[in-house]
mmCIF file of C-alpha atoms in Angstrom:
data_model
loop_
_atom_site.group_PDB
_atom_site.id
_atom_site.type_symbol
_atom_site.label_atom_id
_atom_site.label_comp_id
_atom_site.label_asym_id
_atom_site.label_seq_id
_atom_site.Cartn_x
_atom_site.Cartn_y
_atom_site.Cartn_z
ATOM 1 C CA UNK A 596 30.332 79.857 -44.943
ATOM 2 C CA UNK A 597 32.815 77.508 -43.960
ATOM 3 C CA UNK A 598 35.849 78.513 -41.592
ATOM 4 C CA UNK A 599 38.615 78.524 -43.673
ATOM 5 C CA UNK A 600 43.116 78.807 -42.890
ATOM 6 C CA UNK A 601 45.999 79.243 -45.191
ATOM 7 C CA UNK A 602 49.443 78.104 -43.785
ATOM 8 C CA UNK A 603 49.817 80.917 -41.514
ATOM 9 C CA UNK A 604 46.452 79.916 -39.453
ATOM 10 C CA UNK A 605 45.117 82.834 -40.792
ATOM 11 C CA UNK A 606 41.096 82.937 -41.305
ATOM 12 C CA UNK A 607 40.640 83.307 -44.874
ATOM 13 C CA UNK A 608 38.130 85.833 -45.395
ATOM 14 C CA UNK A 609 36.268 86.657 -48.114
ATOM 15 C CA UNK A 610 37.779 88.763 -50.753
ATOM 16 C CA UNK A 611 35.177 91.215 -50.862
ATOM 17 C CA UNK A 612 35.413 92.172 -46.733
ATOM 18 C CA UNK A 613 37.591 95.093 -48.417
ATOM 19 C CA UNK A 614 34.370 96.812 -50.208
ATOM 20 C CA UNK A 615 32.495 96.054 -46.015
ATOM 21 C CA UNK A 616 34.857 94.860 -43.832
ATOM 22 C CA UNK A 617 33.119 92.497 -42.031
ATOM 23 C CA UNK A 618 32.173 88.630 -42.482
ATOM 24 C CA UNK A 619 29.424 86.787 -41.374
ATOM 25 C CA UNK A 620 29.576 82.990 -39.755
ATOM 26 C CA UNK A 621 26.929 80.433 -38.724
ATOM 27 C CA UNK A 622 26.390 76.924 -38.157
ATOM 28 C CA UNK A 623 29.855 75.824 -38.352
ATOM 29 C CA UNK A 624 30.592 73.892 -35.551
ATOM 30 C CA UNK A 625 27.698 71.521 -37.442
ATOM 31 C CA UNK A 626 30.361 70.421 -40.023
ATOM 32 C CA UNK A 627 33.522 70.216 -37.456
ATOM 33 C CA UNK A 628 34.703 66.684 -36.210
ATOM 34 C CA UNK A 629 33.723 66.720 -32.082
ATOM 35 C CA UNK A 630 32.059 70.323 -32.183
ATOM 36 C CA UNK A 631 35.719 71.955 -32.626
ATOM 37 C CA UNK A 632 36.820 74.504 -34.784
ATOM 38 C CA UNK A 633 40.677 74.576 -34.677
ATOM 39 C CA UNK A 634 43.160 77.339 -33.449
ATOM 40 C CA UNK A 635 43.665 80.037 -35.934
ATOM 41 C CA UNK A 636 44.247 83.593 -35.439
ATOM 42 C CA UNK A 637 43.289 86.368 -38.143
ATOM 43 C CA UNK A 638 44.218 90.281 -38.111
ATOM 44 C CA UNK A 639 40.717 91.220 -37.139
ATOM 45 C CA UNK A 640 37.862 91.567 -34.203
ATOM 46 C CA UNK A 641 35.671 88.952 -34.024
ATOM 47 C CA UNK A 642 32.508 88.404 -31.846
ATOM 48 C CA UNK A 643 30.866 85.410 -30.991
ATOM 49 C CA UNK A 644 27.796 84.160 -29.249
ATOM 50 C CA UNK A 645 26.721 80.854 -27.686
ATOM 51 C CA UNK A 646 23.143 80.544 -28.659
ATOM 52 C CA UNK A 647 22.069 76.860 -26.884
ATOM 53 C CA UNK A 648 24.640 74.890 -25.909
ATOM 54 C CA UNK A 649 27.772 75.532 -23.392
ATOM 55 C CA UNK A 650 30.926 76.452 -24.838
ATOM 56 C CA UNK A 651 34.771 76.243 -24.151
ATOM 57 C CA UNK A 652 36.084 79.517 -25.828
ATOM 58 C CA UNK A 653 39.901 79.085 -25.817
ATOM 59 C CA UNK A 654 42.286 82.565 -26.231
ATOM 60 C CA UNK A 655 46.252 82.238 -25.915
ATOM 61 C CA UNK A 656 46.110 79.756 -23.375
ATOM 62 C CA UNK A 657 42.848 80.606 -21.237
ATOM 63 C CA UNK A 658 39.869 78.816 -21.517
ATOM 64 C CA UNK A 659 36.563 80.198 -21.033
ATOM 65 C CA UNK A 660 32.699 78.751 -20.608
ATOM 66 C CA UNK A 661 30.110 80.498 -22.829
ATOM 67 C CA UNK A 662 26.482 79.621 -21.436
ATOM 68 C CA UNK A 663 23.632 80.377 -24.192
ATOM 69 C CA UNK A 664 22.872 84.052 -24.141
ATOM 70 C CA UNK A 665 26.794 85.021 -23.505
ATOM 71 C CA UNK A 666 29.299 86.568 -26.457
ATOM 72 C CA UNK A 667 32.987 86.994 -26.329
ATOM 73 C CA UNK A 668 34.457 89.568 -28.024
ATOM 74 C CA UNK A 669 38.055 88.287 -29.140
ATOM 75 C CA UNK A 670 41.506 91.011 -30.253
ATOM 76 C CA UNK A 671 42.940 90.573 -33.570
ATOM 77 C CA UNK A 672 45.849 88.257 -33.929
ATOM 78 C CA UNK A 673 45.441 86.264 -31.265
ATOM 79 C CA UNK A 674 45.235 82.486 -31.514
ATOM 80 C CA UNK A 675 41.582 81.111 -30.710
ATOM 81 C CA UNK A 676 39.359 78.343 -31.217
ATOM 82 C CA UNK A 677 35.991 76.780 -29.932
ATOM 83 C CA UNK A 678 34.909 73.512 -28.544
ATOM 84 C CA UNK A 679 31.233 72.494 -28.161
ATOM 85 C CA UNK A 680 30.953 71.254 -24.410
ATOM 86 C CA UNK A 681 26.820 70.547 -23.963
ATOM 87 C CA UNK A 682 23.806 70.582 -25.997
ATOM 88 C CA UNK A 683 21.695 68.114 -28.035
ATOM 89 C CA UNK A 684 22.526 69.803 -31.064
ATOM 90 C CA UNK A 685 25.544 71.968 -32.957
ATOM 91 C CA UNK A 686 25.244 75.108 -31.215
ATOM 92 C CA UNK A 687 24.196 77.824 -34.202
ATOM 93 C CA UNK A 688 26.975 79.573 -32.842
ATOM 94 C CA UNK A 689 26.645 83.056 -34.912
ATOM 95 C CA UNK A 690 30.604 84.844 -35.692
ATOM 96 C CA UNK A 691 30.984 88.259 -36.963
ATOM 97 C CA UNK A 692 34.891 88.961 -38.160
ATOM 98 C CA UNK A 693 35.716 92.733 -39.171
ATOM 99 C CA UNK A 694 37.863 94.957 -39.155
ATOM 100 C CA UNK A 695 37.616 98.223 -37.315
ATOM 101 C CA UNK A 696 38.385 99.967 -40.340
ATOM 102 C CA UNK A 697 34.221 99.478 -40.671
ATOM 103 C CA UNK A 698 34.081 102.273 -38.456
ATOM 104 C CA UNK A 699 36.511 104.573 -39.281
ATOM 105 C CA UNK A 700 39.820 104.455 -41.059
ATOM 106 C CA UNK A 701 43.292 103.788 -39.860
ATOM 107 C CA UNK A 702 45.103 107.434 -40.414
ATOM 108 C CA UNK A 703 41.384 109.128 -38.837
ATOM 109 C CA UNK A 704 41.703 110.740 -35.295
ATOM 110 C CA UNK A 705 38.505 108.158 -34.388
ATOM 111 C CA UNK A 706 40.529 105.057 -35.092
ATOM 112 C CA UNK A 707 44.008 106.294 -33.141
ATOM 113 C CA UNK A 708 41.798 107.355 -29.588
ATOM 114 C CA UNK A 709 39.519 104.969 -29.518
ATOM 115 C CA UNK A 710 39.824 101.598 -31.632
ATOM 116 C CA UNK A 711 43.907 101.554 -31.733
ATOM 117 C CA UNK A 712 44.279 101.366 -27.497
ATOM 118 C CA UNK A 713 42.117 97.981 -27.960
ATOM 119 C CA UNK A 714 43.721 96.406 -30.418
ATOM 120 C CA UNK A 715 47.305 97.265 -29.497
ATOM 121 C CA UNK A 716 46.367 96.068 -26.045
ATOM 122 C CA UNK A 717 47.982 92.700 -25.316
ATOM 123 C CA UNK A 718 46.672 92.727 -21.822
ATOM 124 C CA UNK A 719 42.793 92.786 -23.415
ATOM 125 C CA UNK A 720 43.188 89.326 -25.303
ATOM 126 C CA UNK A 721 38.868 89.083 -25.166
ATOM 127 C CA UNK A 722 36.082 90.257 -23.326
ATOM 128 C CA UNK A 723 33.032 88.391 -22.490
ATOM 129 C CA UNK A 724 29.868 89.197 -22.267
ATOM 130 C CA UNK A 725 27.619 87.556 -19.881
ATOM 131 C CA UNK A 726 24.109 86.948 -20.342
ATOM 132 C CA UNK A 727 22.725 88.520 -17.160
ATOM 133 C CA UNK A 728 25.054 91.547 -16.687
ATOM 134 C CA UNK A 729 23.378 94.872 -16.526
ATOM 135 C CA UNK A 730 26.666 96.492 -17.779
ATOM 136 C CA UNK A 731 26.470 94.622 -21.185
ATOM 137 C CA UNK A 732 22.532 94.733 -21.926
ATOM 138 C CA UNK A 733 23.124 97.099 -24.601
ATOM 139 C CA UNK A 734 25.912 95.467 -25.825
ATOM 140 C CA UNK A 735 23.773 91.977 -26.362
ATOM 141 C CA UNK A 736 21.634 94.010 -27.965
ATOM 142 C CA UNK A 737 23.632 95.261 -30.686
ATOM 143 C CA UNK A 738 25.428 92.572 -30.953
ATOM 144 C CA UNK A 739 21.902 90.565 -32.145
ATOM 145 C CA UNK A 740 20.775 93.398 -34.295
ATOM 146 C CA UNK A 741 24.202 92.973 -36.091
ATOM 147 C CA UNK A 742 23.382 89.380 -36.756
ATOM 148 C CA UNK A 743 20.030 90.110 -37.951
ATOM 149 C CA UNK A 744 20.903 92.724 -40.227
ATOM 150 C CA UNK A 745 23.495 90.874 -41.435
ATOM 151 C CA UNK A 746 21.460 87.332 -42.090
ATOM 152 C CA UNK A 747 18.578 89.874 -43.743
ATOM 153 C CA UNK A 748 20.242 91.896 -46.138
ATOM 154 C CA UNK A 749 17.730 94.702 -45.037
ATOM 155 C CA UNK A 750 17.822 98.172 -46.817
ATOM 156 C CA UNK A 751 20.499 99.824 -45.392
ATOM 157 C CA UNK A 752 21.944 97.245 -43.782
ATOM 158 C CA UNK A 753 25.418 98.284 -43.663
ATOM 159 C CA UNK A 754 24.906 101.195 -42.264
ATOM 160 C CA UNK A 755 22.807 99.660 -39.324
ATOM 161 C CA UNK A 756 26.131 97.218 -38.709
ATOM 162 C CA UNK A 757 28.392 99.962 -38.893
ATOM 163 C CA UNK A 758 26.157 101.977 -36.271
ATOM 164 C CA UNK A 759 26.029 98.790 -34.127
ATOM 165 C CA UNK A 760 29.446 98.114 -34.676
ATOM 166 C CA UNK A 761 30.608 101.547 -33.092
ATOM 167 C CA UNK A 762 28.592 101.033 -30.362
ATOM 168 C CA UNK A 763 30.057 97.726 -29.447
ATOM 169 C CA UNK A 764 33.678 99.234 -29.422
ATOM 170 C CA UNK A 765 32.500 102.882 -27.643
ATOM 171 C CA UNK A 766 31.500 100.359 -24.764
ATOM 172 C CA UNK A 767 34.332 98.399 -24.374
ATOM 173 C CA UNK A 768 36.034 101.937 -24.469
ATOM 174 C CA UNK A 769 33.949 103.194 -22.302
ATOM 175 C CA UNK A 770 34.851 100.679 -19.635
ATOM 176 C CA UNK A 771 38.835 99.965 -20.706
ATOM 177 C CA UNK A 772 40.320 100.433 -17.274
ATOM 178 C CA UNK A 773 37.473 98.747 -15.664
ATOM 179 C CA UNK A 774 38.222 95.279 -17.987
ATOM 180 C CA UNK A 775 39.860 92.234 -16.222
ATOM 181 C CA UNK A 776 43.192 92.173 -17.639
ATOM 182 C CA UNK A 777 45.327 88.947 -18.431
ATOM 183 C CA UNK A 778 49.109 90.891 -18.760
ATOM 184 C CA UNK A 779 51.056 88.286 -20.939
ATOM 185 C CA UNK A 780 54.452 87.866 -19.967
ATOM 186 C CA UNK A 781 57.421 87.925 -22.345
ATOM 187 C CA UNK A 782 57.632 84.302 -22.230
ATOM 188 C CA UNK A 783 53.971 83.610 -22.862
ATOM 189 C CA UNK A 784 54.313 86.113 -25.812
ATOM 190 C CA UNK A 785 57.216 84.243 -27.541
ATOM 191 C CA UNK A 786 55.569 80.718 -26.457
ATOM 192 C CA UNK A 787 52.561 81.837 -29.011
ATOM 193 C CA UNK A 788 55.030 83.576 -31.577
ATOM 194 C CA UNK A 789 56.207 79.962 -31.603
ATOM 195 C CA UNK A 790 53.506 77.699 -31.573
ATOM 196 C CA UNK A 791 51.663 79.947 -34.630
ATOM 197 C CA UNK A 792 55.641 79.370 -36.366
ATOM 198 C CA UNK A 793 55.033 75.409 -35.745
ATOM 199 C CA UNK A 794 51.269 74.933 -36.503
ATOM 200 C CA UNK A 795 52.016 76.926 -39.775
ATOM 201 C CA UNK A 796 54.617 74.303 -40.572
ATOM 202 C CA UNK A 797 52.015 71.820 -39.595
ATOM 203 C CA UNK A 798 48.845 73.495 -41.637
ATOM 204 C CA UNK A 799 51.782 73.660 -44.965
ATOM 205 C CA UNK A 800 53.398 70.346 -44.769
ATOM 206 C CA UNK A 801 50.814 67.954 -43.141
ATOM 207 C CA UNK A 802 50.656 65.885 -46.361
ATOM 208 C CA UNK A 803 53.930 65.101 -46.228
ATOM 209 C CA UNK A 804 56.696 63.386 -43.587
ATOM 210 C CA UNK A 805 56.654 65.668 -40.873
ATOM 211 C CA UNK A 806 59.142 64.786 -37.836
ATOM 212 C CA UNK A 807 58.982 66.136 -34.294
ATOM 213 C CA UNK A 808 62.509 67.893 -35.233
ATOM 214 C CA UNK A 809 60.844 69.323 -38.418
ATOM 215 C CA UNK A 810 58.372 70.571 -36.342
ATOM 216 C CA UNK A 811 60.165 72.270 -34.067
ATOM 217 C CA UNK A 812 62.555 73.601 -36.381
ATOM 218 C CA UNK A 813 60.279 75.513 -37.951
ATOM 219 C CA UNK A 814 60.290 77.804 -34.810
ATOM 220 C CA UNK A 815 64.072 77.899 -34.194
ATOM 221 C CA UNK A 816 63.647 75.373 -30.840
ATOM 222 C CA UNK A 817 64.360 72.065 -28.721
ATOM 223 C CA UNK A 818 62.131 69.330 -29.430
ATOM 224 C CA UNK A 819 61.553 69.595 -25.534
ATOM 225 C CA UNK A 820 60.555 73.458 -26.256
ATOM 226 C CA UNK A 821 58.228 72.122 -28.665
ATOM 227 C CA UNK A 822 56.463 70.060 -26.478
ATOM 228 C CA UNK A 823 55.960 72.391 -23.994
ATOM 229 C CA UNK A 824 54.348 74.664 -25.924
ATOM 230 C CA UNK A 825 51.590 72.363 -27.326
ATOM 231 C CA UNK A 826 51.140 70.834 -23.794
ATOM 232 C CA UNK A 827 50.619 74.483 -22.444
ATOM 233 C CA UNK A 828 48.246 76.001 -25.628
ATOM 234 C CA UNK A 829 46.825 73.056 -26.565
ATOM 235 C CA UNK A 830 47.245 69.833 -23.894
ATOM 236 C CA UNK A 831 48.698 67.551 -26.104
ATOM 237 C CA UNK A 832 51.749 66.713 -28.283
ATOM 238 C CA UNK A 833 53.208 68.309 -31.103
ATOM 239 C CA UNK A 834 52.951 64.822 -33.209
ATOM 240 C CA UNK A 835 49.394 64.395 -32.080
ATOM 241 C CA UNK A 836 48.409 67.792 -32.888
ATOM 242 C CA UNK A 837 49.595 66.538 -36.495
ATOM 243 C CA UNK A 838 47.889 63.572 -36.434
ATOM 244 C CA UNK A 839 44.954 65.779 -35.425
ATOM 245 C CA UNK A 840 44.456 68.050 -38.149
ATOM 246 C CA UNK A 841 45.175 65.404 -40.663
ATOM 247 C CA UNK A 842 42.162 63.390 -39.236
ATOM 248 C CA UNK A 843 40.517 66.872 -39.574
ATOM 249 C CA UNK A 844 41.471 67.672 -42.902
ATOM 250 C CA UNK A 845 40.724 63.401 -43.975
ATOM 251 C CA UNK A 846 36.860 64.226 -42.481
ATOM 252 C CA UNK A 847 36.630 67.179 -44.723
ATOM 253 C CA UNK A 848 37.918 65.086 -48.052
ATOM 254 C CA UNK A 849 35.837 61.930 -46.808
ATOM 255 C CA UNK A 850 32.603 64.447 -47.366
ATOM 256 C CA UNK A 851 33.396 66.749 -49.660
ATOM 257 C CA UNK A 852 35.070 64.565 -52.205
ATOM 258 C CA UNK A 853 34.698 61.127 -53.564
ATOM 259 C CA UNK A 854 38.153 60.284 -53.578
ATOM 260 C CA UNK A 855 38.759 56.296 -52.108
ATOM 261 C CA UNK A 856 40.017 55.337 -48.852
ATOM 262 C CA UNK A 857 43.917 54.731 -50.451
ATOM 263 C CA UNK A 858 43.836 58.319 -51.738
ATOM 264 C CA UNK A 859 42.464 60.361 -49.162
ATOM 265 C CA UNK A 860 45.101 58.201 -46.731
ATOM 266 C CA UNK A 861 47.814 59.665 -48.951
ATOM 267 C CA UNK A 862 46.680 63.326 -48.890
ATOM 268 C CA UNK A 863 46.405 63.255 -45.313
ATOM 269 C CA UNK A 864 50.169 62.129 -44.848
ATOM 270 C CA UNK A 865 49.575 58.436 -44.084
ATOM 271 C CA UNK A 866 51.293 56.568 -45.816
ATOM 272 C CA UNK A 867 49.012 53.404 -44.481
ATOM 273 C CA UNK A 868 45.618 53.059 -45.360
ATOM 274 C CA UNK A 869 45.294 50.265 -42.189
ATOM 275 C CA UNK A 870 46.956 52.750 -40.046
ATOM 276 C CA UNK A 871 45.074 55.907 -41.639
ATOM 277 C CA UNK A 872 42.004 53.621 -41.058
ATOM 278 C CA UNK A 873 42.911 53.077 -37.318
ATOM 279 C CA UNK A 874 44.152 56.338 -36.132
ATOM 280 C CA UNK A 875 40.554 57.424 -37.417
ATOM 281 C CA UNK A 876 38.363 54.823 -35.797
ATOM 282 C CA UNK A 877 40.478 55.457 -32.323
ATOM 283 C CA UNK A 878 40.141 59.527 -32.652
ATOM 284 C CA UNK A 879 36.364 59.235 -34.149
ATOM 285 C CA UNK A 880 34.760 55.985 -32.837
ATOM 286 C CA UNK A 881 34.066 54.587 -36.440
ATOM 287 C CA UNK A 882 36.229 53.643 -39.205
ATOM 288 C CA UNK A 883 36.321 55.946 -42.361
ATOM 289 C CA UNK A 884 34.288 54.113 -44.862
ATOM 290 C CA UNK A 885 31.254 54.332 -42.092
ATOM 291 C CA UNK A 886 31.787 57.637 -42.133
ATOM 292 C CA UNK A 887 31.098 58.237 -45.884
ATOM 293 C CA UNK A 888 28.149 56.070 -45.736
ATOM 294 C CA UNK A 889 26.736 58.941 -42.972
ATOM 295 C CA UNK A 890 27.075 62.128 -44.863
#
């Protein structure tokens, strides 16, 4: 099930998570350019678990190394995305995304005492769960079973996640004030509020002319402002975090669709097949049309 973001950088999960509020991920970083899934953000948990390759974990602006056998567990609405570092293959890289709501509802005395303190906690971005803690053997545990069940379709299934699923949260209730807390200052909150305002503009208007004032703009800021805040989230540029997802979004076309060279170039916002053609080859390592010829 592919990852996939409407304008907002909001995971688009599937319509039915309303009937069982939680979604099910594998194998994706197979199908992303360099091993990368993007920054994106999404109103939900979501729990994640390097299975055989080392793994850069990025939340707000902190960075964090998943060895195989280690899962994060990640707040809702808070940007995020995932960078292969080692391996000799895509790491299977298993996501669950759900909403607590599996557990108990929003208005029910189980939600308010013990799910709402996590999620309104902006101090509790993620936790992670390492491999060879005692403290967290249980949690692993779980944590697999909810994969399996999931992946199976057993009888009974969703009750099994849903028991899982509490037990993940009663743990990192259990041990709230003990959690290593990041407090995000004022600034670093607005710099984020900002930087989802201009990747949105990005993700909605990548097709077309998009200038560094457009950009920032769209959050109400200096073009210096801008800059900083892709420098400080994501080390590079606001233009070449453009250029970026349109090279992104041009792999995606180049094997999903069979639409030429010319008209994928055009989709993508170039308005130069030679320069489409060369921006690719410099960000990839091989020119478009090889890269047809390999899917």
């Amino acid at each position: 099930m592919p990852i996939l973001l409407d304008h907002q950088l909001q995971e688009q999960i599937p319509h039915d998570i309303s009937a069982f509020p939680i979604a099910f991920y594998c194998d994706e970083l197979a199908a992303l350019p360099d091993h990368a899934g993007p920054i994106h953000w999404h109103p939900y948990f979501e729990i994640a678990t390097a299975q055989s390759g080392v793994l850069d974990y990025q939340v707000g602006q902190t960075h964090t190394i998943l060895e195989p056998g280690d899962s994060i567990f990640v707040n809702q609405n808070v940007l995020h995305g995932i960078r292969q570092l080692s391996g000799a293959e895509p790491d299977h890289l298993p996501i669950i995304v759900f909403s607590a709501t599996v557990v108990a509802p929003e208005n029910s005395s189980v939600y308010q005492k013990y799910i709402q303190p996590i999620l309104a906690c902006n101090s509790l971005p993620f936790v992670v769960f390492r491999h060879d803690s005692s403290l967290w053997k249980e949690v692993h545990r779980w944590i697999r079973a909810t994969y399996h069940a999931i992946r199976e379709h057993s009888d009974c299934y969703e009750l099994e996640v849903q028991r899982n699923i509490s037990c993940i949260l009663e743990a990192v209730f259990r041990n709230f004030d003990s959690l290593p807390k990041s407090e995000a200052s004022r600034v670093q909150l607005n710099a984020q509020i900002r930087l989802q305002k201009m990747l949105s503009y990005i993700y909605k208007n990548y097709d077309q002319t998009v200038t560094l004032t457009d950009i920032a703009d769209a959050a109400n800021i200096s073009r210096s402002e801008a800059g900083r805040c892709f420098q400080s989230f994501l080390g590079c540029s606001p233009v070449e975090a453009l250029i970026q997802y349109r090279l992104q979004t041009a792999q995606r076309l180049l094997r999903e669709t069979t639409l030429t060279l010319q008209e994928i170039s055009f989709a993508c916002g170039f308005h130069s097949v030679n320069y489409f053609s060369r921006q690719f080859r410099k960000r990839y390592g091989y020119s478009p049309g090889e890269k047809r010829q390999r899917k």
